[in-house]
Short mmCIF file of C-alpha atoms and ligand atoms in Angstrom, two decimals:
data_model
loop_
_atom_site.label_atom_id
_atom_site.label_comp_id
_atom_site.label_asym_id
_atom_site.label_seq_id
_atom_site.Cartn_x
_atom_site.Cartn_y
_atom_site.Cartn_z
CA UNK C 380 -122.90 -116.56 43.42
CA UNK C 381 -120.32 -114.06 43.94
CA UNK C 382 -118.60 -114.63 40.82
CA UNK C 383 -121.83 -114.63 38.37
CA UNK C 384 -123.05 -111.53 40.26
CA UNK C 385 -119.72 -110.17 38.99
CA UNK C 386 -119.95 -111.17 35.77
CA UNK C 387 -123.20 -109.45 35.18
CA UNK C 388 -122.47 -106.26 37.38
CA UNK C 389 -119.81 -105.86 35.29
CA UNK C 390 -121.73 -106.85 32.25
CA UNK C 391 -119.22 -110.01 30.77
CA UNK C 392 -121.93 -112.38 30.75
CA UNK C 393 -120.31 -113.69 27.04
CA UNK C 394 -118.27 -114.46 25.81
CA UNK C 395 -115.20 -114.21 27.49
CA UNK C 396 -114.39 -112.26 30.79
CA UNK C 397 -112.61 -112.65 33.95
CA UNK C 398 -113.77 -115.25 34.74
CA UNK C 399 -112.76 -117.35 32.19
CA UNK C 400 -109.18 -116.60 32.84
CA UNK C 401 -109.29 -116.88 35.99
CA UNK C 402 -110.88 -120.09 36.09
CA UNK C 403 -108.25 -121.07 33.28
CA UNK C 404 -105.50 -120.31 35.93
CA UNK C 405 -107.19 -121.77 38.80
CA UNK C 406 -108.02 -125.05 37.31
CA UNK C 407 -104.39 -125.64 35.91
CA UNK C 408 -102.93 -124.50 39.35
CA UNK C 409 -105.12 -127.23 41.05
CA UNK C 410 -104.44 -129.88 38.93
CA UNK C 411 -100.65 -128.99 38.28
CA UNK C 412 -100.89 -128.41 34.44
CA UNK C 413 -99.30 -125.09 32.76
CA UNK C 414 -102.12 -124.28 30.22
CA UNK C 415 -105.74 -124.56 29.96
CA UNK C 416 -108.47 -123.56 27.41
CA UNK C 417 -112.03 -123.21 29.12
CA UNK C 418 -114.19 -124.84 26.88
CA UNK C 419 -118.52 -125.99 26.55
CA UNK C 420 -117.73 -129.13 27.08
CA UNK C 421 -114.95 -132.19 27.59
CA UNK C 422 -116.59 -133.66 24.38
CA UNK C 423 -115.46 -130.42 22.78
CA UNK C 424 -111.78 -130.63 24.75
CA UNK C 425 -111.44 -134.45 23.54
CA UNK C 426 -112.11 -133.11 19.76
CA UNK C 427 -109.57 -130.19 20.18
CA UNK C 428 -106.77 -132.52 21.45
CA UNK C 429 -107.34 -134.77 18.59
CA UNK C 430 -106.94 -132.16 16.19
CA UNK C 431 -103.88 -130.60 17.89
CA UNK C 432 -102.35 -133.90 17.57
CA UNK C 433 -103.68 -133.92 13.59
CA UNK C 434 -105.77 -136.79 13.96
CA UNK C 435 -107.63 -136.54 10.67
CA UNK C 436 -109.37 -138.43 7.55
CA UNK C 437 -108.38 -142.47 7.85
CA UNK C 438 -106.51 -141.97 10.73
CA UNK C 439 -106.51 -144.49 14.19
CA UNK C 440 -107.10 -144.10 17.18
CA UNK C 441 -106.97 -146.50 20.38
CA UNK C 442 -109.82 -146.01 22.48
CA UNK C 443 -110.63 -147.73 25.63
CA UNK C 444 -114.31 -149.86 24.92
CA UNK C 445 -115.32 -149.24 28.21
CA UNK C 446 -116.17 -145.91 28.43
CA UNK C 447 -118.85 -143.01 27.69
CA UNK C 448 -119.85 -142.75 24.72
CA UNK C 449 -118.40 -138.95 24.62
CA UNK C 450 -115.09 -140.29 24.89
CA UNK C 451 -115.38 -142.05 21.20
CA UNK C 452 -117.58 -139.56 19.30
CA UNK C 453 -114.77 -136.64 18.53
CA UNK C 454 -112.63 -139.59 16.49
CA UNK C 455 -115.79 -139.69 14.10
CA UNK C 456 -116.05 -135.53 13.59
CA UNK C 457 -112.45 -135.68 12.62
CA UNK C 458 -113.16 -138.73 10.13
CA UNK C 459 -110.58 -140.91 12.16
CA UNK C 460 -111.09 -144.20 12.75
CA UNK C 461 -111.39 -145.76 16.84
CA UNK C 462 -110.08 -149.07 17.45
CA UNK C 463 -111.27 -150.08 21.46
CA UNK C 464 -109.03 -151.02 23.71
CA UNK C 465 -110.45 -153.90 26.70
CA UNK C 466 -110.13 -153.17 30.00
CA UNK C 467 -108.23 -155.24 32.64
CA UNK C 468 -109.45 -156.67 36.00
CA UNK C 469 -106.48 -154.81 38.18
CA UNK C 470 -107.58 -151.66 36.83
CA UNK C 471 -110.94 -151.57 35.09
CA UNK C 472 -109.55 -149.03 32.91
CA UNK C 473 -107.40 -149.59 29.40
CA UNK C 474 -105.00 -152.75 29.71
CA UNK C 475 -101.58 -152.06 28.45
CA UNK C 476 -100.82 -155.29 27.20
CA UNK C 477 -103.96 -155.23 24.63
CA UNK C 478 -102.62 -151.57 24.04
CA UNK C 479 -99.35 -153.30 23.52
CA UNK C 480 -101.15 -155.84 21.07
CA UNK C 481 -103.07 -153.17 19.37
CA UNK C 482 -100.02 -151.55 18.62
CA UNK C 483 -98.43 -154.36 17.02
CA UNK C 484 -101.52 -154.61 15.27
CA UNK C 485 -101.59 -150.99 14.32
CA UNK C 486 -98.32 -149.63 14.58
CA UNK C 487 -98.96 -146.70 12.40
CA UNK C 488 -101.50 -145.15 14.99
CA UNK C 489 -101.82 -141.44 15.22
CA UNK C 490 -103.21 -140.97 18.74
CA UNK C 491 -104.19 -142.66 22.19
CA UNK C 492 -107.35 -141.91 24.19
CA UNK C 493 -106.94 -143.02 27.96
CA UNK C 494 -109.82 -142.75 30.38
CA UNK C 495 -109.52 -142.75 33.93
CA UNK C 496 -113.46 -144.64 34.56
CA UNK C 497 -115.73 -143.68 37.61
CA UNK C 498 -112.65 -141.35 39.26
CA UNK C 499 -110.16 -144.79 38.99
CA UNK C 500 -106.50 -143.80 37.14
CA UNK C 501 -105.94 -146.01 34.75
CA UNK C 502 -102.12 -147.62 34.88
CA UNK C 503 -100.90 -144.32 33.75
CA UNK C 504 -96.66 -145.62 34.29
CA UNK C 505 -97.20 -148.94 31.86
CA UNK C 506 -99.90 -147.33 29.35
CA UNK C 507 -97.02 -143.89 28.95
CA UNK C 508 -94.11 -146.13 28.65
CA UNK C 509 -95.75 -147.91 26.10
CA UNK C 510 -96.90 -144.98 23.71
CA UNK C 511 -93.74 -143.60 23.87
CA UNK C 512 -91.79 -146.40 22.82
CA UNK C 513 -94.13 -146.13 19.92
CA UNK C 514 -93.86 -142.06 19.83
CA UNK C 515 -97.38 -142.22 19.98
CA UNK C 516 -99.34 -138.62 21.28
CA UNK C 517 -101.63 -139.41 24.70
CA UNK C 518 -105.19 -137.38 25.12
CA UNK C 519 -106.04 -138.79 28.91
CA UNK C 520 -109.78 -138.08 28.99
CA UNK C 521 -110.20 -137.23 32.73
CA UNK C 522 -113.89 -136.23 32.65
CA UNK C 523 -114.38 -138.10 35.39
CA UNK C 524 -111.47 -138.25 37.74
CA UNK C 525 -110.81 -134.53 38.57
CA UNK C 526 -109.43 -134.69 42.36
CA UNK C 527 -108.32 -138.10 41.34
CA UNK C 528 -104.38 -138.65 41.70
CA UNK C 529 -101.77 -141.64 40.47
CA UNK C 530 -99.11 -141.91 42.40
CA UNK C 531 -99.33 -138.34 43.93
CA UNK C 532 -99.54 -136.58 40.25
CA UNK C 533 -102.91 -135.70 39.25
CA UNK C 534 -104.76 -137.74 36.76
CA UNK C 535 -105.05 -135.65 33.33
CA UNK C 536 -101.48 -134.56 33.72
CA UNK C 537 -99.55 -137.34 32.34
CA UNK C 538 -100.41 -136.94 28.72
CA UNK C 539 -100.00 -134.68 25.92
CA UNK C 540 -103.26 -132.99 26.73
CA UNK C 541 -106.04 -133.84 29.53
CA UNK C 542 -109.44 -133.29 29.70
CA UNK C 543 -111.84 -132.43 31.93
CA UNK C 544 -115.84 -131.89 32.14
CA UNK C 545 -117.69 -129.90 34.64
CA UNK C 546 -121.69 -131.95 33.23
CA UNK C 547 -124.10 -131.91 35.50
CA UNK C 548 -123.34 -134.90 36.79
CA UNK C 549 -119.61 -134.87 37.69
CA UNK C 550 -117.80 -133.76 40.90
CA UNK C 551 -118.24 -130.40 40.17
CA UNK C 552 -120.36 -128.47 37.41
CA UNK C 553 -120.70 -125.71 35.63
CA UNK C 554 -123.64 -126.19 34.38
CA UNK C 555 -122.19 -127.45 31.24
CA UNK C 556 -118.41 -127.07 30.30
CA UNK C 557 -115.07 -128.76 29.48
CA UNK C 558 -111.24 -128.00 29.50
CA UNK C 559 -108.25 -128.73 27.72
CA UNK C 560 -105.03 -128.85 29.69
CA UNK C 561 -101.46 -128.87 28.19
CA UNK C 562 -98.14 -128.06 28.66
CA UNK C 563 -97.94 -126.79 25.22
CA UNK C 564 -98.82 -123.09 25.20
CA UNK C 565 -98.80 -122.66 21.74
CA UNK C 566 -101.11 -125.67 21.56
CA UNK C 567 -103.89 -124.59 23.95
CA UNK C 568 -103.43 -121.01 22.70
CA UNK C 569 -104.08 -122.97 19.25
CA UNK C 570 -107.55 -124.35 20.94
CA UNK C 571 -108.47 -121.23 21.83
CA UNK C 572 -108.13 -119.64 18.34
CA UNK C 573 -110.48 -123.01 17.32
CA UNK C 574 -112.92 -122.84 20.04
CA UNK C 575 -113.46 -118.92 18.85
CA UNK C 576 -114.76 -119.73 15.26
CA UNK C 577 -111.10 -119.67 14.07
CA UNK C 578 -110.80 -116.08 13.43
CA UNK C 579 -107.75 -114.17 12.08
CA UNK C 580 -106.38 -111.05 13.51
CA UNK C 581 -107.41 -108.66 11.07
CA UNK C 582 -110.00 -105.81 11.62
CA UNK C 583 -112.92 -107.57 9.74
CA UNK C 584 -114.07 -111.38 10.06
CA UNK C 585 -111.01 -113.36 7.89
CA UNK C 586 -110.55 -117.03 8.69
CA UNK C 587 -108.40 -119.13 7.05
CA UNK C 588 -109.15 -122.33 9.20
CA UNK C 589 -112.18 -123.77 10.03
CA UNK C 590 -113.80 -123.24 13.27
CA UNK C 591 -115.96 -123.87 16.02
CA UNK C 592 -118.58 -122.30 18.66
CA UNK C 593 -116.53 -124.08 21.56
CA UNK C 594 -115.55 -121.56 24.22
CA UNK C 595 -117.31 -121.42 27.59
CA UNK C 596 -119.11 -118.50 28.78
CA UNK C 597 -118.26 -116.14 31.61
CA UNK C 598 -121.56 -117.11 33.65
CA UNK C 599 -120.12 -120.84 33.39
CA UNK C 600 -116.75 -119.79 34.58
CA UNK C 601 -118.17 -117.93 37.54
CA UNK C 602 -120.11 -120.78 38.36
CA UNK C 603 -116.57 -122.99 37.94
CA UNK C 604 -114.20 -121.02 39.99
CA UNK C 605 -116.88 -121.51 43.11
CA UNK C 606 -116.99 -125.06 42.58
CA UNK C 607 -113.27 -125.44 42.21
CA UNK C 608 -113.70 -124.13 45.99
CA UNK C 609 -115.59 -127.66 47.28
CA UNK C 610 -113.74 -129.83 45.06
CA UNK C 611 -111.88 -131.42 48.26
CA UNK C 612 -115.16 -131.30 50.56
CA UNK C 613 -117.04 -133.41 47.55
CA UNK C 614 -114.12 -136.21 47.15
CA UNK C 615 -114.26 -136.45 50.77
CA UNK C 616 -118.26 -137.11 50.89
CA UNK C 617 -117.75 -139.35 47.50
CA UNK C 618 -114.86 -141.55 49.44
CA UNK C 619 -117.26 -141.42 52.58
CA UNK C 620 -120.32 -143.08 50.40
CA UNK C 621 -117.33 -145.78 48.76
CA UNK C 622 -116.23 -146.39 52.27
CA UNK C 623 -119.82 -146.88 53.53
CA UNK C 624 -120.72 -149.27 50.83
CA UNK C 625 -118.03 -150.98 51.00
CA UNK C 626 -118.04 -151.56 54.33
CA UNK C 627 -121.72 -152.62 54.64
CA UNK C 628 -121.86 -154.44 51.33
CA UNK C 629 -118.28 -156.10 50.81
CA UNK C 630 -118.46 -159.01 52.50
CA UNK C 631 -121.77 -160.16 51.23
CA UNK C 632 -121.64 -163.47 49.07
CA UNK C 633 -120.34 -162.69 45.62
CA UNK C 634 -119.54 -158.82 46.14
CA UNK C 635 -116.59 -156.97 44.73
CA UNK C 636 -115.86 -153.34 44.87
CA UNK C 637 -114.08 -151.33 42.36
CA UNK C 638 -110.57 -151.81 42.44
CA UNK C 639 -108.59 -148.99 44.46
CA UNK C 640 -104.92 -149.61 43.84
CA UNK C 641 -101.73 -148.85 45.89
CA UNK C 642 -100.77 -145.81 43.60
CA UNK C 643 -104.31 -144.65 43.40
CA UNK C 644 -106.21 -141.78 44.94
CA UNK C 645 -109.87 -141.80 43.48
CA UNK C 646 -112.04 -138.56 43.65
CA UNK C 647 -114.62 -141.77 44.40
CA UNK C 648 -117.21 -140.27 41.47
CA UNK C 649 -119.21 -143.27 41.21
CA UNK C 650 -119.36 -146.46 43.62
CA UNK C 651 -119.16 -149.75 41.40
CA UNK C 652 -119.42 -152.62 42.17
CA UNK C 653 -119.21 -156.60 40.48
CA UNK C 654 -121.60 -159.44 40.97
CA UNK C 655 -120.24 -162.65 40.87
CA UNK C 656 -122.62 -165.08 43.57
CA UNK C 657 -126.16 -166.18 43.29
CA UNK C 658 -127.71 -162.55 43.20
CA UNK C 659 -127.76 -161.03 39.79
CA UNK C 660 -127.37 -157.22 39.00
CA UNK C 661 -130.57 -156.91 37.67
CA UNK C 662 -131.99 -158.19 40.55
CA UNK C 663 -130.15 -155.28 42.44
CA UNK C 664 -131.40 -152.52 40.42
CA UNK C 665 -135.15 -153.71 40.26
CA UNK C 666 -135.40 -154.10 44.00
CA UNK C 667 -133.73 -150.54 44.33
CA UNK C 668 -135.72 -149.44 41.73
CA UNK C 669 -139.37 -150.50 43.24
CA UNK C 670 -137.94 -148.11 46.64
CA UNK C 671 -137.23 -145.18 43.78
CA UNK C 672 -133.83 -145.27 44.10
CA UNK C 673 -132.02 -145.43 40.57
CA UNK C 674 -128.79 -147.67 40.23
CA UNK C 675 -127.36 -148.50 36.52
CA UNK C 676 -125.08 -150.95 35.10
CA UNK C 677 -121.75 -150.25 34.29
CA UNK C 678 -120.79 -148.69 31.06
CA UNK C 679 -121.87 -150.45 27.68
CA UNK C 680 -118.45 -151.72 25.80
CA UNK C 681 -117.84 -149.27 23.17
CA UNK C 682 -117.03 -152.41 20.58
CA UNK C 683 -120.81 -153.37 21.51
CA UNK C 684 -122.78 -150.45 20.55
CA UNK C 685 -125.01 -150.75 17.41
CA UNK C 686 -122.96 -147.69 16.32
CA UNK C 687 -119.30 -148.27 16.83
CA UNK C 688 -119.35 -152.28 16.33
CA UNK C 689 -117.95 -151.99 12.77
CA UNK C 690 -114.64 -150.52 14.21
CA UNK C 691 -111.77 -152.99 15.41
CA UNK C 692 -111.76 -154.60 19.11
CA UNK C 693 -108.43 -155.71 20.75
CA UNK C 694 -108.77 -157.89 23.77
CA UNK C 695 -110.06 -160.39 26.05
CA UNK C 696 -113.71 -159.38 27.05
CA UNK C 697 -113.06 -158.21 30.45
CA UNK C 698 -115.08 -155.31 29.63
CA UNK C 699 -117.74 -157.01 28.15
CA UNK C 700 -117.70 -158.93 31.86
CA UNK C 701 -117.40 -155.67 33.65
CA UNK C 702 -121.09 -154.57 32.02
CA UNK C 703 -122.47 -157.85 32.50
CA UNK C 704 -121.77 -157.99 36.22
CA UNK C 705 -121.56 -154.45 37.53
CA UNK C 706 -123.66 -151.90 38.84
CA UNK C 707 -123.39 -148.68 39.78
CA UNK C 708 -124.55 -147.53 43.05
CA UNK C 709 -126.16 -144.18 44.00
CA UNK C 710 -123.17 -141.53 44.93
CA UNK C 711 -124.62 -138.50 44.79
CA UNK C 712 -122.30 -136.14 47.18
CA UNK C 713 -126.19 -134.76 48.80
CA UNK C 714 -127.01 -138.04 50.00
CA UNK C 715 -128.12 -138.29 53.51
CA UNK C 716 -126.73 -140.78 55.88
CA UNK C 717 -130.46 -142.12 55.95
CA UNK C 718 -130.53 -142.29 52.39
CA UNK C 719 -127.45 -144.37 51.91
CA UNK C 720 -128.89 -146.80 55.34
CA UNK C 721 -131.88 -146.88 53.16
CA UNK C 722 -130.07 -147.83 49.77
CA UNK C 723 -127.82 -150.50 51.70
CA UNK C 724 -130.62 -151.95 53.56
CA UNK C 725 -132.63 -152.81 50.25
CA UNK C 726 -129.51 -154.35 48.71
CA UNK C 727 -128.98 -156.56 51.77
CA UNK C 728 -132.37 -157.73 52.11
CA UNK C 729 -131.64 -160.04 48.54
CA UNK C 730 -129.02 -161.87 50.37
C1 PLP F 262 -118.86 -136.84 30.85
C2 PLP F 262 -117.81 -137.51 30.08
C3 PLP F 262 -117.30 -136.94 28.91
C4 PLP F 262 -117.90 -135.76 28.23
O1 PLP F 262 -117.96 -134.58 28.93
P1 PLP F 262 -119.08 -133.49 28.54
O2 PLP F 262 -118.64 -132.28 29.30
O3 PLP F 262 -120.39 -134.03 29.02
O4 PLP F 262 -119.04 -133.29 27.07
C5 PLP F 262 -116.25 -137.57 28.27
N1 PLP F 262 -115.73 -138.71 28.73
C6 PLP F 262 -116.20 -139.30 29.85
C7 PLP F 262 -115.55 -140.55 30.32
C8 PLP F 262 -117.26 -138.73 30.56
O5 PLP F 262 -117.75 -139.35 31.64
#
């Protein structure tokens, strides 16, 4: 509140302000990046990267399959063309050995999109080594696993560029934002330029570039920086709901939780978990659903959607099994102890 109040006592509601570059500076400290571009949204960060890295007309991209939707949808606007990556079990998150395959497959590929899936890193060490044996660029699309760390580095910082996305429904909001992390200056300064309708220094409106409405507003920002302030408190509750679940749930015929590996530390954004016993998913969700509490599966495979299914697939369906069996538990960081008893309770009672 203090931080919007400033931005309209001092009148910088948009576009830019204080805020903003503050924000900028705060969020790179946190994470341990050098540069960041404040932007409306991670799909708009994801689409910047890719055309820093001159992804363009014809041009592939590795994807992983299981993922949002938002992750894929910026290789379309710059004409490129996504090939999905599966998942594997260890991990749920891209599987460098299809990467490896995909490259073989591929080898001419102009980018890699890594995402690190419900606040999980992805298996940053094998997937890097990888791309650069094949000089390959890395965008790690961290939308959801800010406050998430791989072996003590935060996730988003491994790559070329990292994104992030403050939606309403990740760890922390904005309202509606993204940003773009590098340690390329020139690059994010570059993103900047694009986010700002690409225009030239020159005292009228000159642009020899195309552009876009991309940056984020100084209201947003304000909003941001206060956030960035209970990041810690929310992966705390978030882990606290995993544990909880967990913990209650676990042990119950057929149950697996999401994998949390040695070298990870999840922000905890959304509890998953697999079932492989007698009670089914859906069976899960409808009995949660007839107490009004609202539990989804996980994410549709990319390489399954009505829209992307034309594009290439490399892999061995363990994504395709992750969607079949998983659901997604509620993990909102408001929930009340009595809320989570109450969600736990109507799960057990199937067993
Ligand atoms: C939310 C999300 C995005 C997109 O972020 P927006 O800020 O909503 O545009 C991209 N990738 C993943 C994996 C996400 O969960």
């Amino acid at each position: 509140m203090e931080y919007v109040k400033e931005a309209f006592e001092t009148n910088w509601i948009a576009p830019l302000g204080k805020n903003v570059n503050e924000f900028e500076k705060e969020l790179a400290i946190k994470v341990g990046s050098k540069h960041a571009a404040a932007l409306s949204s991670g799909t708009a960060a994801i689409h910047l990267a890719l055309k820093a890295i001159g992804v363009g007309e014809g041009d592939i991209v590795f994807c992983p399959t299981l993922t949002f939707s938002a992750t894929a949808n910026p290789i379309i606007y710059q004409n490129a063309k996504p090939v999905f990556i599966d998942s594997n079990e260890e991990t749920w998150n891209m599987c460098p050995r299809a990467l490896e395959e995909a490259f073989e497959k591929y080898p001419n590929v102009k980018a890699v999109i890594v995402v690190h899936l419900y606040g999980l890193s992805a298996n940053m060490d094998e997937i890097m080594r990888v791309c650069r044996h094949y000089n390959v660029k890395v965008i790690e699309d961290a939308a959801e696993s800010l406050g998430g760390y791989y072996k003590g580095t935060h996730t988003g910082t491994f790559g070329d560029y990292g994104v992030f996305s403050f939606n309403g429904n990740k760890i922390i909001t904005t309202s509606g934002g993204g940003m773009l992390v590098s340690k390329n200056e020139e690059r994010i300064e570059k993103a900047r330029f694009w986010a700002t309708q690409s225009r030239d220094q020159a005292r009228h409106y000159e642009h020899s570039e195309l552009g876009y409405n991309y940056r984020m507003s100084n209201v947003s920002a304000g909003i941001g920086r206060g956030q960035l302030k209970v990041l810690e408190e929310r992966v705390a509750k978030k882990k606290y709901i995993f544990d909880h679940y967990k913990r209650e749930l676990g042990s119950l015929e057929g149950v697996s939780f999401m994998p949390v590996n040695d070298w990870d530390e999840p922000n905890y954004w959304l509890s998953s978990m697999t079932l492989h016993g007698k009670v089914k998913p859906i069976e899960v969700m409808k009995a949660l659903e007839l107490e009004n509490i609202e539990a989804r599966p996980i994410w549709k495979p990319m390489h399954l959607q009505p829209y992307f299914e034309k594009y290439d697939y490399v892999g061995t369906n363990v994504a395709e099994r992750l969607f079949e069996y998983g659901v997604c538990l509620p993990s909102d960081t408001k929930m009340t102890d009595e809320e989570l008893e109450r969600t736990v309770k109507t799960i057990k009672k199937l067993w």
